[in-house]
Structures are given as C-alpha cells and as structure tokens.
CSV table of C-alpha atoms in Angstrom, one decimal:
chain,number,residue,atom,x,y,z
A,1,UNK,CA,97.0,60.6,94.9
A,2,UNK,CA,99.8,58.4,94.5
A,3,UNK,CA,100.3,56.8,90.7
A,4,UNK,CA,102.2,53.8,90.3
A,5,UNK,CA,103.9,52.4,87.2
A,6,UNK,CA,101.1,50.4,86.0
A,7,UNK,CA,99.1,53.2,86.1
A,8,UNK,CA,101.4,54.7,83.5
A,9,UNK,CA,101.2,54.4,80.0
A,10,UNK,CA,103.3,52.0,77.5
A,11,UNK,CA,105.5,54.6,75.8
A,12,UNK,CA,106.2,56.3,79.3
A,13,UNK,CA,107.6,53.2,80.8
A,14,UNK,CA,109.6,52.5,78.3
A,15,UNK,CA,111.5,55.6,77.6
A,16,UNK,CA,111.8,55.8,81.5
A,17,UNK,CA,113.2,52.1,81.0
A,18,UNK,CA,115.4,53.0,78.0
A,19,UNK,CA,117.0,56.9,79.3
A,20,UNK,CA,118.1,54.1,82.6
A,21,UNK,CA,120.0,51.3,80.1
A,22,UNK,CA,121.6,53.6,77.7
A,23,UNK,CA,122.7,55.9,81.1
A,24,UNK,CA,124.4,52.2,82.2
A,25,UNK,CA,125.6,52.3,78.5
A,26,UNK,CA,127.1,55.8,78.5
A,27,UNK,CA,128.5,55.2,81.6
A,28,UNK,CA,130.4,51.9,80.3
A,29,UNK,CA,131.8,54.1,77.0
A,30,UNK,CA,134.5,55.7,79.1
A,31,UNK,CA,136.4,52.1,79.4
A,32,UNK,CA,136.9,52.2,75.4
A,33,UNK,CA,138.4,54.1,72.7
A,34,UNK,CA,137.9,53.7,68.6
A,35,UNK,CA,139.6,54.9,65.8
A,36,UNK,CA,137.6,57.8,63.9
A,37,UNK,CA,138.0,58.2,60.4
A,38,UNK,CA,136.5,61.5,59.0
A,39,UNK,CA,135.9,61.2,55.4
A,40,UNK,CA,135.3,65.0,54.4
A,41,UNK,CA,133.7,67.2,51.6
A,42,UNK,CA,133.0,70.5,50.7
A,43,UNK,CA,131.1,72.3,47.8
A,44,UNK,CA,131.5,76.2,47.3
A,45,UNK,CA,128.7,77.8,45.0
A,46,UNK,CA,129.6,79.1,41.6
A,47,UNK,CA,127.5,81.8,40.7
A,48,UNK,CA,128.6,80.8,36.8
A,49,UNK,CA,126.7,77.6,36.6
A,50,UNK,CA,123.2,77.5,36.5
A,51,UNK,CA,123.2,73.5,37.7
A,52,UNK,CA,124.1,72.9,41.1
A,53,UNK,CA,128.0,72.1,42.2
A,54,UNK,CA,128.4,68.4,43.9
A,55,UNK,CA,130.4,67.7,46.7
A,56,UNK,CA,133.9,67.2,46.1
A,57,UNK,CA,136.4,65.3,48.3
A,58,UNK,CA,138.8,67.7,50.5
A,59,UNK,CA,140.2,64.6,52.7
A,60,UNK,CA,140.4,61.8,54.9
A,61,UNK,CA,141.3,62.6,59.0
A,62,UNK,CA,141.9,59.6,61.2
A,63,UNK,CA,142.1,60.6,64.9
A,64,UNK,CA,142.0,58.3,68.3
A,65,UNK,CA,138.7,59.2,70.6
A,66,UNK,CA,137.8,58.0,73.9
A,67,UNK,CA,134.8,60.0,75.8
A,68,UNK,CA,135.6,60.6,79.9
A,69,UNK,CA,134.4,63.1,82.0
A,70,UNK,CA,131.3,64.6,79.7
A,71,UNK,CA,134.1,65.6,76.8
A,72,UNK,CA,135.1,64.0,74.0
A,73,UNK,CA,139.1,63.6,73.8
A,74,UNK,CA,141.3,63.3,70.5
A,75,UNK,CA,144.9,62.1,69.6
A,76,UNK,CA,146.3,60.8,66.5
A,77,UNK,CA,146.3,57.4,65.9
A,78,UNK,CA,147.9,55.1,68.2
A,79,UNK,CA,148.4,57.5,70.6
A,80,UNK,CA,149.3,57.0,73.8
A,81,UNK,CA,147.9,60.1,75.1
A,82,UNK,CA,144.8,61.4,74.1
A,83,UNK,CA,144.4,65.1,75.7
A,84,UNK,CA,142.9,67.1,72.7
A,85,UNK,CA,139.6,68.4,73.4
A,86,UNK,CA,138.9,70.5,70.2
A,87,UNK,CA,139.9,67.8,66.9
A,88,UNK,CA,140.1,71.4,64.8
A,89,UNK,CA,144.3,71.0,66.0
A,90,UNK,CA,144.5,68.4,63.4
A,91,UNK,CA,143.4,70.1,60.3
A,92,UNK,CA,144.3,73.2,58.4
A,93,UNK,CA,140.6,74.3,57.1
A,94,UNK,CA,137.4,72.4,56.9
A,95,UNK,CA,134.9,71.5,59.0
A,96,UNK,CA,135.3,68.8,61.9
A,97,UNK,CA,133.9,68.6,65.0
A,98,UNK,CA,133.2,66.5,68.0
A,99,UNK,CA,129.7,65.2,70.0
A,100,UNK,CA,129.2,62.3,67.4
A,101,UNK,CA,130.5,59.5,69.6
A,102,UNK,CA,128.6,59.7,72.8
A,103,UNK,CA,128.4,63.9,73.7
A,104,UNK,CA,125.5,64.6,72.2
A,105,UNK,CA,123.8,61.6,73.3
A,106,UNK,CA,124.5,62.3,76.6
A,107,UNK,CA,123.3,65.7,76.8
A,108,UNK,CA,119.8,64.4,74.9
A,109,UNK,CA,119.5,62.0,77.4
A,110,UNK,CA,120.1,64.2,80.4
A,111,UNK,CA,118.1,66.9,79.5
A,112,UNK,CA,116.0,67.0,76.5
A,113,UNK,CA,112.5,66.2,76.1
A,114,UNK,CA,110.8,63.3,74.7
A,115,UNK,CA,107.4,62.3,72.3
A,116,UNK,CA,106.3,59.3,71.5
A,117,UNK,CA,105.8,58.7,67.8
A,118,UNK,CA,105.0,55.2,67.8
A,119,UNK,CA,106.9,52.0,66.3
A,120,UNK,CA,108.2,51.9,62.8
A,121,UNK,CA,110.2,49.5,60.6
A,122,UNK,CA,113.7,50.6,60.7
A,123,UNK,CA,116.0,48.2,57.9
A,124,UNK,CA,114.3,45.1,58.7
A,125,UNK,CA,114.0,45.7,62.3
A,126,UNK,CA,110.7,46.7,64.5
A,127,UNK,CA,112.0,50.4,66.3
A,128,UNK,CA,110.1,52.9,68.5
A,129,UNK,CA,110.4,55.9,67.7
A,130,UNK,CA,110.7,59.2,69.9
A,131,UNK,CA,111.1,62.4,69.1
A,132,UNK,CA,113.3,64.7,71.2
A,133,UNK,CA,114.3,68.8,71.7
A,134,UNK,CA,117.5,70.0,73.5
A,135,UNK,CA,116.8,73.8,74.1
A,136,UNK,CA,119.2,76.1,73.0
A,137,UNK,CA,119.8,76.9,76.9
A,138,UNK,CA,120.0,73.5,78.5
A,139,UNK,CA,122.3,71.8,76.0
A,140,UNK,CA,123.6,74.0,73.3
A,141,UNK,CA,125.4,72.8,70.7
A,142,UNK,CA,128.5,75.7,70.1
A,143,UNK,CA,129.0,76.5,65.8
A,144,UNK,CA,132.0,78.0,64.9
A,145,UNK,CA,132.2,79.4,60.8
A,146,UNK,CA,133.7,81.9,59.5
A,147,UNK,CA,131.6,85.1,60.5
A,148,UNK,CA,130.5,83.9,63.9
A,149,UNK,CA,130.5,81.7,66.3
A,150,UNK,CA,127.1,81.0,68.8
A,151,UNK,CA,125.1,78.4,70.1
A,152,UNK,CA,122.1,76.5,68.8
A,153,UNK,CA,119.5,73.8,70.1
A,154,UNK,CA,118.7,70.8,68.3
A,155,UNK,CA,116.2,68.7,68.1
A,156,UNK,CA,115.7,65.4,66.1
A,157,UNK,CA,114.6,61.7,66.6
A,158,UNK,CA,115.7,58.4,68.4
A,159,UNK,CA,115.2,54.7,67.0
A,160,UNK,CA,115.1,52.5,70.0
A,161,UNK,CA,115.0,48.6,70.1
A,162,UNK,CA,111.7,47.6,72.3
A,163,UNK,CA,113.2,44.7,73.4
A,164,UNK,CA,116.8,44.9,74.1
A,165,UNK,CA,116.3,48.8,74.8
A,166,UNK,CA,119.1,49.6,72.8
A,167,UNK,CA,119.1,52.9,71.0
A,168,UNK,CA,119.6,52.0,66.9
A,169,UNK,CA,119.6,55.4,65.0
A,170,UNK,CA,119.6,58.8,65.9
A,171,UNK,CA,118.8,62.1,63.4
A,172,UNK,CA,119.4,65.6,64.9
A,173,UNK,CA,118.9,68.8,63.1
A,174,UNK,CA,119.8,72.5,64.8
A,175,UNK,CA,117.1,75.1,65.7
A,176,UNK,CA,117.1,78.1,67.5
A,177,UNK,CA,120.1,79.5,65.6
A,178,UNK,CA,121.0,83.2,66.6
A,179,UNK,CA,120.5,86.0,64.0
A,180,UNK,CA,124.3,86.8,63.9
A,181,UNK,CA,125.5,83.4,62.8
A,182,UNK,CA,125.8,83.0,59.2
A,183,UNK,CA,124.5,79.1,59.4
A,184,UNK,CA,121.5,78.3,57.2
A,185,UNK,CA,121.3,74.4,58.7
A,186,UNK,CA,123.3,71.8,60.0
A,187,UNK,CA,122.2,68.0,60.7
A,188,UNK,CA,123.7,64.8,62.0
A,189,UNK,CA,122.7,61.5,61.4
A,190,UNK,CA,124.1,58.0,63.7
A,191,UNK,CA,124.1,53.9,63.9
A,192,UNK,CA,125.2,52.7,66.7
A,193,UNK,CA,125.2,48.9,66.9
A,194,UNK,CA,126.4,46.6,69.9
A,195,UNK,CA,130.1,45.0,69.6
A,196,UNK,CA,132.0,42.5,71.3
A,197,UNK,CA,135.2,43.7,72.6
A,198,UNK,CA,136.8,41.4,74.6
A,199,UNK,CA,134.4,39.5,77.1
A,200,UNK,CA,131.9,42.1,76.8
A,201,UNK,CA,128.8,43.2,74.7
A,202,UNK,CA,129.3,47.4,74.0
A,203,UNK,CA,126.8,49.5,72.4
A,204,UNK,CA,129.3,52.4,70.7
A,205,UNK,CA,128.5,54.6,67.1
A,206,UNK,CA,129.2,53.1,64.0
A,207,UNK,CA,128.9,55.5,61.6
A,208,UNK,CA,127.8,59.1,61.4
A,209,UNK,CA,127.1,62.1,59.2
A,210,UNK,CA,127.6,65.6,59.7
A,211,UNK,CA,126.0,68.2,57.2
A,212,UNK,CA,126.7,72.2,57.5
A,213,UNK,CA,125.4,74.6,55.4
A,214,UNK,CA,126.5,78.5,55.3
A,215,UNK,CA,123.9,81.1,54.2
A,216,UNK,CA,126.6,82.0,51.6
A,217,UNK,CA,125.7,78.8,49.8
A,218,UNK,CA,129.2,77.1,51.2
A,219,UNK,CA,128.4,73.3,52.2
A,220,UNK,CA,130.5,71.1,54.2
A,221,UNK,CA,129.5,67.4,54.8
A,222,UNK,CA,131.4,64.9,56.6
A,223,UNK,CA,131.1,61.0,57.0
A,224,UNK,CA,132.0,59.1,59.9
A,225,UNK,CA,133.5,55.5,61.0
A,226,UNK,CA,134.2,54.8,64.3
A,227,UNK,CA,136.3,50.9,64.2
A,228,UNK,CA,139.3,49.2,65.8
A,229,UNK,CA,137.6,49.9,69.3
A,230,UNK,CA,139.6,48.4,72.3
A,231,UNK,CA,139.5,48.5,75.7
A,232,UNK,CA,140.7,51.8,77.5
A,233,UNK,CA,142.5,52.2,81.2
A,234,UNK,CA,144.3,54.8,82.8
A,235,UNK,CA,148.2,55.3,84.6
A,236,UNK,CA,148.8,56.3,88.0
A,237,UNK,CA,152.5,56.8,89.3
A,238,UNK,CA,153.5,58.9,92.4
A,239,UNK,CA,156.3,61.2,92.8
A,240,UNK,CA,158.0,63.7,95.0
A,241,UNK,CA,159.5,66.8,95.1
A,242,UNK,CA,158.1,67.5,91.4
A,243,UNK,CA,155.5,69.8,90.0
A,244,UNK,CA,152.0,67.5,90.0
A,245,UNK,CA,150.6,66.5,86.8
A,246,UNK,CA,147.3,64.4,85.8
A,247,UNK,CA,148.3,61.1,84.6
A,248,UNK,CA,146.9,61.0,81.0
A,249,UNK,CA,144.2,58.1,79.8
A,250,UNK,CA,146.1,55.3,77.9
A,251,UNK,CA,145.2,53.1,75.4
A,252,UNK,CA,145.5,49.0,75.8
A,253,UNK,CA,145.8,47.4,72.6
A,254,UNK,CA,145.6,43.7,74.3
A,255,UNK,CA,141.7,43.6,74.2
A,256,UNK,CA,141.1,43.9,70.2
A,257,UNK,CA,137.8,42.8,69.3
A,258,UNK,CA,136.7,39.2,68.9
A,259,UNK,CA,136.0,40.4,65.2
A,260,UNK,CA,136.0,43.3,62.6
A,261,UNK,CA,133.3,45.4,61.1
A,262,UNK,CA,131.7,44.4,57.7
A,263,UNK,CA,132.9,46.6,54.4
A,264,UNK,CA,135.9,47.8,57.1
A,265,UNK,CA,138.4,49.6,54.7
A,266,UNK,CA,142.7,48.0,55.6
A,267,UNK,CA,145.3,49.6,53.4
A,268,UNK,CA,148.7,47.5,53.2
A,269,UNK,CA,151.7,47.5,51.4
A,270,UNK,CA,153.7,44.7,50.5
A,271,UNK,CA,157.2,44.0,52.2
C-alpha cells in the first residue's frame, strides 16, 4: 500500500525535515570562510608518578578554512589562497586535523543512520535528540599516529532545534578501529550556532573539541574556535597560449559580520 507522511511517525518527519534544512545549510557553507584557532595540548605518561599527568599547553595554530567541493581547505591567515587540504603542513608535531567545520557533518548526514532518543534540555534550550552511526565503510574517518595509519567509523549524537530545525550540538566518538592501529579512543565534540554575516542568517561551528588517545598512554586534546567569518567568492580570468590553471577561491574581507562573538579573544599592541 502506499503510506503517506501523516501516516508517519513524529520523530521520522522530523529528521526527514531536518537532514533537508541542514543539506540547504551545508550547501550555503561554501560561500564563507572563518578563521580557526586551534588551541592544543598534549600529555605523555610518566611511568614515575603514581598520580596522573595533566594536559599541558604545546600551542596555539590559527589557519583560514573555507569548505568546497566535500573537502575542507586551509591557508594561513589572511590568505588569499586557500589550497591546503591536509592542515598537518602548518605544524611540526602534534595532532591537528580537519572534518570539524562542516566534513563530518556532511558525511553523517549523507550516509549515516539515525535513532530517535527523544527531547532533552540542552543549556536552557528544549533539543531532540538522535543518535547516529557512520560505518567504518560508508564514511570512514582516516587516523594517522605514529605506528599506523587506518580508518575508523564513528558514531555519536545530534542536538537538533524542533522548531527552527537547526542542528545545536554534535558528540562523535570512533568505533570500529582496526587491530593494527595503536588508537585507544578518539572523540569530538561541536556548537554550532546561527550568525549574521552580512544580510544573511548562517548556521557555521563555533567551537569544537578533539580528544586522541594512544594505547601507549600518549593524549592529545585540541580546542577549537572558528570566528571572523566572512563572505567567500571565487576569480575567474582567461588566458592564452599558457599552461591552464584552476583559479584558486578567494577571500572578500568587505562582508565582516554585523557583530563579534561573545568572550572573542583580540590581541593588540600599542603604536
């Protein structure tokens, strides 16, 4: 027989309502780039102390990322050209990596499955909650630490508005990790909040963190601000009698947001 949608139940309708909006969404994130500032620690076991180590700072990173064409690109900031896929060119040692700002989202939304887990109160606000699992297979995640490198699934949770749709939080954790790899776990946790850029009302990350820990004890944790988002266009130009080359995506700076982010961190110096 045929079903139609009010024949479906509540929490089917509206994922199938949400996966369209924050498809539109993803599909809008391309137009704009943010600046990514990568706080990072590290904490090395000592098999001397019988408490455990903290985390110590190792850094701060600031890189320029715009996501096109299903990858996440990288330049430094204020870069005209930003044509790095992998953002391990920009350190020496540590962990970074990329699938924060809107990768992984997209390939949860294209291809992992969903449960409903009902609503919940999520800092004030009323959030339905669904879990989700990206197989291994469909939309592996790629690890790279010293003494391998292989592919994992994840799975995790999604915190979705009811009534605007938008997606609020995301937690992500990675299963299905292959006997050769040296990784005990590795999580990732994201806001993502709607700001005004210009004219226009974009949902983008706010802040993220990344957790990795090694079976040799060896932790890495980074934490993530994505700010100073702008609108994002590209250069054409034609030429003749010279060896083609793709035009590179460029960065506007004449569409700063209307406002800045609260507990933003500006360094100055006096003149």
């Amino acid at each position: 027989g045929v079903t139609s949608s009010q024949d479906l139940p509540p929490e089917v309708l509206l994922l199938a309502h949400m996966k369209s909006h924050m498809r539109e969404e993803l599909a809008r994130i391309p137009n704009y780039t943010c600046l990514e500032t990568i706080a990072r620690f590290r904490k090395e076991p000592d098999p001397r102390s019988k408490t455990p180590e903290p985390l110590t700072p190792l850094d701060a990173i600031r890189l320029e990322i715009v996501y096109t064409d299903r990858k996440e690109w990288f330049g430094s900031p204020g870069s005209r050209n930003l044509n790095v896929a992998d953002p391990v060119a920009f350190i020496g040692s540590g962990m970074i990596g990329n699938g924060a700002f809107a990768l992984t989202l997209h390939n949860i939304f294209e291809v992992a499955s969903f449960t409903h887990r009902g609503e919940e109160d999520l800092d004030g606000r009323k959030a339905v909650k669904y879990d989700f699992r990206l197989p291994r297979m469909l939309g592996g995640l790629e690890i790279s630490i010293p003494g391998g490198v292989g592919t994992v699934g994840q799975e995790g949770s999604i915190w979705v508005d009811p009534q605007s749709l938008d997606l609020l939080h995301m937690e992500a954790h990675v299963v299905e990790i292959p006997p050769f790899l040296p990784l005990a776990e590795s999580s990732m946790r994201v806001n993502y909040a709607r700001m005004r850029i210009g004219a226009a009302g974009v949902l983008l990350a706010q802040q993220a963190d990344e957790r990795l820990l090694e079976t040799g004890g060896i932790e890495n944790y980074n934490r993530l601000e994505f700010t100073h988002c702008h609108a994002f266009s590209t250069e054409t130009s034609l030429s003749f009698n010279v060896d083609p080359t793709p035009a590179e995506p460029r960065a506007i700076a004449n569409a700063a947001p209307d406002g800045l982010p609260a507990l933003l961190l500006v360094t100055v110096q006096l003149a």
